Coordinates of C-alpha atoms in Angstrom, one line a residue:
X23 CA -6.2 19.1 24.9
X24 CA -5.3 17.8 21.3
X25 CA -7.3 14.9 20.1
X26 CA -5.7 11.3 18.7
X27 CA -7.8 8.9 16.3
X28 CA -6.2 5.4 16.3
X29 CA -7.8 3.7 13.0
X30 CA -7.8 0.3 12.8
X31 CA -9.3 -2.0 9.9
X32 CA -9.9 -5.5 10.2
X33 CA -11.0 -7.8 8.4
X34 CA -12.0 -11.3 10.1
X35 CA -9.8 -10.5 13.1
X36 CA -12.3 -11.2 16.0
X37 CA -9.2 -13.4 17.6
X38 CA -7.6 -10.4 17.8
X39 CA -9.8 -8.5 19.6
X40 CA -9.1 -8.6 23.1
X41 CA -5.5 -7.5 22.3
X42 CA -7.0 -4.6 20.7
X43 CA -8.5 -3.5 23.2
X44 CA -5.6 -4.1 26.0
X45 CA -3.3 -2.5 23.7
X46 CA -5.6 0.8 23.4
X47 CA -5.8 1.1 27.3
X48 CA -2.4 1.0 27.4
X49 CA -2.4 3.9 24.9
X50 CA -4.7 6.1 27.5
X51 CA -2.6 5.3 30.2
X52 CA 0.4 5.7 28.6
X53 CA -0.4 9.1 26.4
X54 CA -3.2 11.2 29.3
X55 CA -2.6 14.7 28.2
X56 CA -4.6 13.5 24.8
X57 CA -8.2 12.9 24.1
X58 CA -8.3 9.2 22.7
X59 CA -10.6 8.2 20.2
X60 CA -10.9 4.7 18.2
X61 CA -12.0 3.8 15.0
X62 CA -12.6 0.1 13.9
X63 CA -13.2 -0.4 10.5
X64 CA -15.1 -3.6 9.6
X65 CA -14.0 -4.6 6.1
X66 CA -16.5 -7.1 5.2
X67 CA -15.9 -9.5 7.8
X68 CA -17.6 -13.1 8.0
X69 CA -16.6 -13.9 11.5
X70 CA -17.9 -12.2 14.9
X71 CA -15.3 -9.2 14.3
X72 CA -18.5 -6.8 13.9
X73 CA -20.6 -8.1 16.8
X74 CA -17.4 -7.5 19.3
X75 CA -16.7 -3.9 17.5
X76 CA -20.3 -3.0 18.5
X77 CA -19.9 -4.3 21.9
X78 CA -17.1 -2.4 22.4
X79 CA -18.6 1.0 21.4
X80 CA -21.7 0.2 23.5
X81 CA -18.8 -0.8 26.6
X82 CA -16.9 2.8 26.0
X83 CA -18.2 5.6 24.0
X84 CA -14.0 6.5 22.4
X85 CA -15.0 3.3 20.0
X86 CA -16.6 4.0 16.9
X87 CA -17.1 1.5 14.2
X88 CA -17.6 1.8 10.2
X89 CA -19.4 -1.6 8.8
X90 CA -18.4 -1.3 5.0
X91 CA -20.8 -3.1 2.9
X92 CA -18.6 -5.9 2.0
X93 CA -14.9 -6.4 1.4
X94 CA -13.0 -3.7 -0.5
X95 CA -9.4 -4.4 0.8
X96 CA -7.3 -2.5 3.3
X97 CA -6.5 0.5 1.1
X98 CA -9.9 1.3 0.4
X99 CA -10.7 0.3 4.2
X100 CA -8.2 3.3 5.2
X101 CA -9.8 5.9 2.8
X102 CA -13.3 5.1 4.4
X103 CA -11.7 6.2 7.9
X104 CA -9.4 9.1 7.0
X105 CA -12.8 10.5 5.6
X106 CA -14.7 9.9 9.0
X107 CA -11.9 11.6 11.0
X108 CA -12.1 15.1 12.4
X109 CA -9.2 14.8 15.0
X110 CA -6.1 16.9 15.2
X111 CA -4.0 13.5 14.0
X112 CA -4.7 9.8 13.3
X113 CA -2.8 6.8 14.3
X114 CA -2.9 4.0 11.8
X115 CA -2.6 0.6 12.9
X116 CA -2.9 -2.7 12.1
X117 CA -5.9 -5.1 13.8
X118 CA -3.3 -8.1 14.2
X119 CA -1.1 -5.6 16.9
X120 CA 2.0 -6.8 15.3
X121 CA 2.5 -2.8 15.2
X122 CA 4.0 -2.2 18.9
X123 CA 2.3 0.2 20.7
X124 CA 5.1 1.5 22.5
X125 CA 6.2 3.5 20.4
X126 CA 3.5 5.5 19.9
X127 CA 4.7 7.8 22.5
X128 CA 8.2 8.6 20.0
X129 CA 5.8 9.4 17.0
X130 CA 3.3 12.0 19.6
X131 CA 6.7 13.4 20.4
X132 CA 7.8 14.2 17.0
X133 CA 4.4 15.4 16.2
X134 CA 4.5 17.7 18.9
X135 CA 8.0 18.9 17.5
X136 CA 6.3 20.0 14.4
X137 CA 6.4 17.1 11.8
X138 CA 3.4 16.7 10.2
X139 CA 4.0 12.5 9.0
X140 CA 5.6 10.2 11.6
X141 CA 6.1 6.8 10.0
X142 CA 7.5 3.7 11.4
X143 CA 10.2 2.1 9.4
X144 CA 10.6 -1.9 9.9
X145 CA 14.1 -2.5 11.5
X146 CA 13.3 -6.2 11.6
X147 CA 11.0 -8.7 11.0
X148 CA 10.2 -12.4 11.6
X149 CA 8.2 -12.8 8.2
X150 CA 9.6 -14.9 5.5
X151 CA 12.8 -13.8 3.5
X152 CA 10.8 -14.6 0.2
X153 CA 8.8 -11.4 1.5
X154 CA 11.6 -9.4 2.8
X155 CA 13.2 -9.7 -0.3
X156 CA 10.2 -9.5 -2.5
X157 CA 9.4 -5.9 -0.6
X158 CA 13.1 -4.4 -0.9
X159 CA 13.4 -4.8 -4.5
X160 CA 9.6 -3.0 -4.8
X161 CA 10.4 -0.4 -2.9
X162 CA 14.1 -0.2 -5.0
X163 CA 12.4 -0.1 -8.2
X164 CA 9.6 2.5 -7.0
X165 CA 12.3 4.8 -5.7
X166 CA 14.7 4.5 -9.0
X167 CA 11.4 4.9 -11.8
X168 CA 9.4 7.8 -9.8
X169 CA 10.8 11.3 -8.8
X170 CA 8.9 10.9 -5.4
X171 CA 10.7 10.7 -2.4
X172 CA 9.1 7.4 -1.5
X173 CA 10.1 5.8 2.4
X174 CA 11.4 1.8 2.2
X175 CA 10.6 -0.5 4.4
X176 CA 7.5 1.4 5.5
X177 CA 3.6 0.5 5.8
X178 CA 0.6 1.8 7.2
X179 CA 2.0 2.3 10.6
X180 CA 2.2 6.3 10.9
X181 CA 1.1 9.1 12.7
X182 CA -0.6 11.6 10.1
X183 CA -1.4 15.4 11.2
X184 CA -4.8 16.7 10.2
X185 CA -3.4 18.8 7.4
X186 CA -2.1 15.8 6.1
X187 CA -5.6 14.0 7.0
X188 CA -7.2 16.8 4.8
X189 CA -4.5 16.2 1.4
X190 CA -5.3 12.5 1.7
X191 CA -8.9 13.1 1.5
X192 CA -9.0 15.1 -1.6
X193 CA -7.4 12.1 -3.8
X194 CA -10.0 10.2 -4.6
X195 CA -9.1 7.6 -6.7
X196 CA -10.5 3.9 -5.8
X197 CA -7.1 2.4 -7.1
X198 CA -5.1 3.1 -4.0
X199 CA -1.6 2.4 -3.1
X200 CA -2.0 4.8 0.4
X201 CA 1.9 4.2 1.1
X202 CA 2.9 5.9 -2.4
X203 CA 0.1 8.5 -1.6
X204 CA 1.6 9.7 1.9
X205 CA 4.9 10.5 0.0
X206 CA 2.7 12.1 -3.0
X207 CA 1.5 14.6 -0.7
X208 CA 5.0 15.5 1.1
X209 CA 4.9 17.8 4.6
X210 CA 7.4 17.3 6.7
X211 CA 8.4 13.6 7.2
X212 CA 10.2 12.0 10.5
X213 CA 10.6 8.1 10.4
X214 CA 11.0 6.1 13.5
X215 CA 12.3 2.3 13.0
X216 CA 10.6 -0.4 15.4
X217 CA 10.6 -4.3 15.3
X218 CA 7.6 -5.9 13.9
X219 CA 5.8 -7.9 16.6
X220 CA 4.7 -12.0 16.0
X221 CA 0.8 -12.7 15.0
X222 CA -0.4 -14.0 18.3
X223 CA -4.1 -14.9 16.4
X224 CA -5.0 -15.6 13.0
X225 CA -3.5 -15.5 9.6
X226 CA -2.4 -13.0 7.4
X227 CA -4.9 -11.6 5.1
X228 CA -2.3 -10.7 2.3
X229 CA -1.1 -13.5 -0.1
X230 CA 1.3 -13.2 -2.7
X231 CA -1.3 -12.4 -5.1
X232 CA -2.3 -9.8 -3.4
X233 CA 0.7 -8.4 -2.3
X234 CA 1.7 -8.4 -6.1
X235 CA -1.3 -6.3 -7.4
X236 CA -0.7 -4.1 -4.5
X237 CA 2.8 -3.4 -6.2
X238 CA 1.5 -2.7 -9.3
X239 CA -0.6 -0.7 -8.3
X240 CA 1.6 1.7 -6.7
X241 CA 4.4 1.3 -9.4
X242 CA 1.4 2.2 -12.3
X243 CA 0.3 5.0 -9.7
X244 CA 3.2 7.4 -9.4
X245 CA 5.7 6.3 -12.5
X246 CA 5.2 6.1 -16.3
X247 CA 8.9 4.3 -16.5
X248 CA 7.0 1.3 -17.6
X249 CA 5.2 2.6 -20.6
X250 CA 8.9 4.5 -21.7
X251 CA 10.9 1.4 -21.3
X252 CA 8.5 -0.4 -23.5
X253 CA 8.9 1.7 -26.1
X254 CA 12.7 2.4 -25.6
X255 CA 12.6 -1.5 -26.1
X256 CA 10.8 -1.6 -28.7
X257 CA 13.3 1.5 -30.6
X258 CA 16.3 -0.6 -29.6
X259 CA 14.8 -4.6 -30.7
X260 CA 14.4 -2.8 -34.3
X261 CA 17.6 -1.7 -34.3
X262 CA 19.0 -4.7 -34.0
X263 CA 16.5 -6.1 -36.0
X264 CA 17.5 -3.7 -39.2
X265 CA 21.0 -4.6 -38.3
X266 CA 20.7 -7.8 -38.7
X267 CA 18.3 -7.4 -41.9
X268 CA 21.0 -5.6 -43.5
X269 CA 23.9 -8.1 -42.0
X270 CA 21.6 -11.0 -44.0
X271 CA 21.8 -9.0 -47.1
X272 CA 25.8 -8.3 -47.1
X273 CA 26.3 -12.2 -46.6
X274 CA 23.9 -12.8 -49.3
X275 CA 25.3 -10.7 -51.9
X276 CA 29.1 -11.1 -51.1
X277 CA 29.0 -15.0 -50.5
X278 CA 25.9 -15.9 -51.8
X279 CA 25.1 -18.0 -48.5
X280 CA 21.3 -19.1 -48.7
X281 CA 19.2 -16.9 -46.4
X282 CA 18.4 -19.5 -43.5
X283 CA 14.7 -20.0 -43.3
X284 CA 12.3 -21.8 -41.0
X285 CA 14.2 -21.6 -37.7
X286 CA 15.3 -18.2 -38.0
X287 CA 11.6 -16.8 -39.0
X288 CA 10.3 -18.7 -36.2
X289 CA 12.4 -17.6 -33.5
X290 CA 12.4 -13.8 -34.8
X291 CA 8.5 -14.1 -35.2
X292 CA 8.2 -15.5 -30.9
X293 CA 10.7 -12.8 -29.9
X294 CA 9.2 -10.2 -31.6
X295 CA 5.7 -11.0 -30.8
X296 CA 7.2 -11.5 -26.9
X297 CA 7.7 -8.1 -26.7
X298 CA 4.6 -6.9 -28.4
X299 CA 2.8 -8.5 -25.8
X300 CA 5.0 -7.6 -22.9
X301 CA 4.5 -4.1 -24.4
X302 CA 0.8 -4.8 -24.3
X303 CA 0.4 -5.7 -21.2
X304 CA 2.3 -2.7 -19.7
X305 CA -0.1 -0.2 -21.7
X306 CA -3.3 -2.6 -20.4
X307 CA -2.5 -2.0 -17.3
X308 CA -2.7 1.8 -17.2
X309 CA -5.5 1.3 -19.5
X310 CA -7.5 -0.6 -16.4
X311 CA -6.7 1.9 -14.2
X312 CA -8.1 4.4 -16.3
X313 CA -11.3 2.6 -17.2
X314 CA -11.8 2.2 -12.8
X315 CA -11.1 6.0 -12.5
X316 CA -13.2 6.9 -15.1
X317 CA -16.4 5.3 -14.0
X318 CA -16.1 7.6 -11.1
X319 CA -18.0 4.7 -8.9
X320 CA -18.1 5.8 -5.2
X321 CA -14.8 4.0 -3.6
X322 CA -16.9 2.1 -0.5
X323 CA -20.9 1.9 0.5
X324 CA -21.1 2.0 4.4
X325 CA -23.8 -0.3 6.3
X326 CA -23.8 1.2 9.7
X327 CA -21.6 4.2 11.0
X328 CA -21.9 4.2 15.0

């Protein structure tokens, strides 16, 4: 009988608990030719979300917790469960259950069939259109500035086979962007579009801010667009900077018009040092990545593995 992880961080979600665990017997029930295992992984939480994961592997010995040291984020959350799992597939999932379990069933099938990453590809959603929008045109300019075949519309909601378990667990970088990495790694890919439940309990734990260095993240992580355009930019702005030079000079020499002089210096010296700094800024932010991956600082410290 082939063995199913379900992984699930949270991260102060103890309102969601009891529809955790409703949700996960309906999993057995629905899925009994597999052996069903659960892995709650407690993200630095401050409310009673670790005290009710305990209970619940002391209740029924398919939970299992990891208590990380403190907060390190979702991504980093993931990596500390993919390298605790020694099933024949995981299930990722959200703690919130917006993820609907029903189709769970669709992505074993497919699995069975012989794909080896079964993702779940938002059809609809009830979340803001500010975030709708924001997410299409990330995943529109990952796709166009990186030769990786990366999925739209698609989050930690998959079904991952244990070769594909294994490839994940050799990248070890602590700046993560797991949904760029599970097209990195390629296998053979089946998507499966679902309707994003409501948050019954809680609030979400990813604001804009977040949600924007996520982005970078994964647009720093698989493309180096950013670093070309800035210096295809750059090429171009002294192009038309020398054409203008030499535009100055003609109408100083042929009409003898005055060269104009504050305004003109001052505008040229913003714009010029506008770009510098935009330029700047793109090469800092490899540079940071770099200086994290380079430290070579374990990704997570775990408290209690149970």
């Amino acid at each position: 009988m082939k063995s199913i992880t379900i992984l699930i961080p949270a991260y102060n979600e103890a309102e969601s608990f009891e529809d955790i665990k409703r949700c996960m017997n309906q999993v057995i029930n629905d899925n009994p030719n597999y052996t069903w295992q659960f892995l709650l992984i407690n993200d630095g939480s401050t409310d009673q979300t670790l005290q009710l994961m305990i209970e619940a592997h002391h209740s029924d010995n398919r939970y299992h917790y990891i208590d990380l040291s403190r907060n390190y984020g979702k991504e980093i959350a993931i990596m500390a469960g993919l390298d605790h799992i020694d099933t024949d597939a995981v299930i990722m999932m959200d703690a919130d259950m917006q993820h609907p379990i029903e189709i769970i069933p669709k992505m074993i099938k497919y699995w069975e069939e012989g794909y080896d990453d079964v993702y779940a590809q938002r059809e609809k959603s009830d979340e803001s259109w500010l975030k709708r929008y924001t997410s299409k045109l990330y995943y529109k300019i990952l796709q166009k500035s990186t030769n990786i075949p990366i999925q739209k519309d698609t989050g930690d909601f998959r079904l991952l086979d244990k070769k594909c378990i294994d490839a994940i667990k050799e990248m070890r970088e602590t700046d993560r962007n797991n949904k760029g990495m599970f097209s990195w790694i390629g296998y053979k890919k089946k998507g499966i579009l679902y309707h994003q439940n409501e948050r019954k309990h809680g609030k979400t734990k990813w604001s804009y801010y977040k949600l924007l260095n996520l982005a970078l993240t994964g647009i720093t992580s698989f493309t180096t667009v950013p670093l070309r355009f800035a210096s295809i930019f750059g090429f171009f702005v002294s192009l038309l900077a020398f054409a203008y030079l030499t535009y100055i000079i003609i109408k100083t020499l042929i009409y003898g018009d005055p060269v104009q002089g504050y305004p003109t210096l001052m505008v040229t010296i913003l714009f010029l040092g506008g770009i510098q700094l935009i330029a700047l800024g793109i090469i800092g932010e490899y540079l940071s990545h770099i200086f994290n991956e380079t430290k070579k600082r374990p990704g997570y410290f775990i408290r209690e593995y149970k």
